[in-house]
Coordinates of C-alpha atoms in Angstrom, one line a residue:
M1 CA 75.6 115.7 142.4
R2 CA 75.7 118.2 139.6
M3 CA 78.5 116.3 137.9
A4 CA 76.4 113.1 138.0
R5 CA 73.5 115.0 136.5
A6 CA 75.7 116.3 133.7
V7 CA 77.0 112.8 132.9
V8 CA 73.4 111.4 132.8
G9 CA 72.2 114.4 130.8
I10 CA 75.0 113.8 128.2
G11 CA 74.1 110.1 128.0
V12 CA 70.4 110.9 127.5
L13 CA 71.2 113.5 124.8
G14 CA 73.4 110.9 123.1
L15 CA 70.3 108.6 123.0
L16 CA 68.3 111.4 121.4
S17 CA 70.8 111.7 118.6
A18 CA 71.3 107.9 118.0
P19 CA 70.3 106.6 114.6
A20 CA 66.7 105.5 114.4
A21 CA 67.8 102.2 112.9
L22 CA 69.2 101.1 116.3
A23 CA 65.9 101.5 118.2
A24 CA 63.0 103.8 118.8
P25 CA 64.5 107.2 119.6
A26 CA 64.3 108.4 123.2
C27 CA 62.4 111.4 121.9
A28 CA 59.5 109.1 121.1
A29 CA 58.5 109.2 124.8
P30 CA 57.6 112.5 126.5
L31 CA 58.9 111.4 129.9
A32 CA 62.3 110.6 128.4
V33 CA 62.4 114.1 126.9
A34 CA 61.3 115.6 130.2
R35 CA 64.1 113.8 132.0
A36 CA 66.7 115.0 129.4
L37 CA 65.3 118.6 129.8
F38 CA 65.6 118.5 133.6
E39 CA 69.1 117.1 133.5
A40 CA 70.2 119.6 130.8
G41 CA 68.5 122.5 132.6
T42 CA 69.9 121.9 136.0
S43 CA 73.4 121.1 135.0
A44 CA 73.8 124.2 132.8
R45 CA 71.9 127.4 132.1
F46 CA 68.3 127.1 131.0
L47 CA 69.2 129.1 127.9
D48 CA 71.7 126.4 126.9
T49 CA 69.0 123.7 126.6
P50 CA 69.8 121.8 123.4
D51 CA 67.6 122.7 120.5
A52 CA 67.0 119.0 119.8
L53 CA 64.7 119.0 122.9
L54 CA 62.8 122.2 121.9
A55 CA 60.0 122.8 119.5
P56 CA 61.1 125.2 116.7
G57 CA 59.2 128.2 118.0
F58 CA 60.5 127.8 121.6
A59 CA 64.0 127.3 120.3
R60 CA 63.8 130.6 118.4
V61 CA 62.7 132.7 121.5
I62 CA 65.5 131.0 123.6
A63 CA 68.1 131.7 120.9
A64 CA 66.9 135.3 120.7
E65 CA 67.3 135.7 124.5
R66 CA 70.8 134.2 124.3
D67 CA 71.7 136.7 121.5
C68 CA 70.2 139.6 123.4
Q69 CA 72.1 138.7 126.6
Q70 CA 75.3 138.5 124.7
C71 CA 74.7 141.8 122.8
E72 CA 73.6 143.6 126.0
Q73 CA 76.3 141.9 128.1
G74 CA 73.7 141.2 130.7
I75 CA 70.1 140.3 131.4
C76 CA 67.4 141.0 128.8
R77 CA 64.1 139.3 129.7
L78 CA 65.2 136.3 131.8
D79 CA 66.8 137.1 135.2
H80 CA 66.3 133.8 137.0
D81 CA 66.6 130.1 136.7
P82 CA 63.2 128.8 135.5
W83 CA 63.7 125.4 137.1
L84 CA 64.4 126.9 140.5
D85 CA 61.9 129.8 139.9
G86 CA 64.5 132.1 141.4
Q87 CA 68.1 133.2 141.3
D88 CA 69.3 130.8 144.1
G89 CA 68.5 127.3 145.2
E90 CA 69.5 123.7 145.1
V91 CA 67.5 120.7 143.9
D92 CA 67.6 118.4 147.0
A93 CA 66.4 115.1 145.5
E94 CA 65.6 113.3 142.2
P95 CA 62.5 114.6 140.5
G96 CA 59.3 112.8 139.9
Y97 CA 57.6 112.9 136.5
R98 CA 53.9 112.6 135.6
W99 CA 52.5 112.6 132.0
R100 CA 49.1 114.2 131.4
A101 CA 48.0 113.6 127.8
Q102 CA 45.7 116.2 126.3
S103 CA 45.6 114.6 122.8
P104 CA 47.7 112.0 120.9
A105 CA 50.1 114.8 119.9
A106 CA 50.1 117.1 123.0
G107 CA 50.3 116.9 126.7
T108 CA 52.1 118.2 129.8
V109 CA 54.8 116.6 131.9
E110 CA 54.6 117.6 135.6
V111 CA 58.0 117.6 137.2
R112 CA 58.0 117.6 141.0
F113 CA 61.2 118.1 143.0
P114 CA 62.3 119.9 146.2
V115 CA 64.3 123.1 146.2
W116 CA 66.0 123.7 149.5
G117 CA 63.4 121.4 151.1
E118 CA 60.4 123.1 149.6
P119 CA 58.3 121.2 147.0
H120 CA 58.3 122.6 143.4
L121 CA 56.1 121.8 140.5
T122 CA 57.3 122.7 137.0
R123 CA 55.1 122.0 134.0
L124 CA 56.5 121.1 130.6
A125 CA 54.1 121.6 127.6
M126 CA 55.1 119.0 125.1
R127 CA 54.0 118.4 121.5
R128 CA 54.8 115.6 119.1
Q129 CA 56.6 117.0 116.0
A130 CA 56.2 115.8 112.4
D131 CA 59.3 113.6 112.9
G132 CA 57.6 111.7 115.7
C133 CA 59.7 113.3 118.4
W134 CA 58.3 115.0 121.5
R135 CA 59.7 118.5 122.1
L136 CA 59.2 121.2 124.6
E137 CA 56.7 123.9 123.6
D138 CA 56.8 125.8 126.9
L139 CA 58.1 125.6 130.5
V140 CA 55.7 126.9 133.1
T141 CA 57.5 127.6 136.4
H142 CA 56.5 126.7 139.9
R143 CA 54.9 130.2 140.3
G144 CA 53.0 129.8 137.0
Q145 CA 55.2 131.9 134.7
S146 CA 55.3 130.8 131.0
M147 CA 58.9 131.0 129.8
R148 CA 57.6 131.2 126.2
A149 CA 55.5 134.2 127.0
L150 CA 58.3 135.9 128.9
L151 CA 60.9 135.4 126.2
A152 CA 58.5 136.5 123.4
R153 CA 58.1 139.9 125.0
P154 CA 59.7 142.8 123.2
F155 CA 63.0 144.0 124.7
P156 CA 63.0 147.7 125.5

């Protein structure tokens, strides 16, 4: 199932990078971006989410955490999988997505999926960028932890 998700994720990412002349980019729809984020995040590490899916500020804090973990050869601020909201777990079924617009340029995608049979709700704060693409501003875990706030904390 993970291999199928990886293949789908690669296909969606390919759509995100397709020339605009072919069609409206997939990034023009927040739910398409949310699907690509889920596929990318559950087939690899959250910190390896492609920058093309992230708002610039969120991309910077994720890159800083990746750099910190490499430098420290271990964990810095993030010690769990934000999608699972823990260190272990398995997504048991395909997720459901719901868009909640807050303005023409901002909103939240609610992603619902079971982890080991227990329902999970992850919230994706999205914002339309100047290029017309929707990108992730923050991921709020099932337990309500903001990844942006966590990753922006100073490292001791």
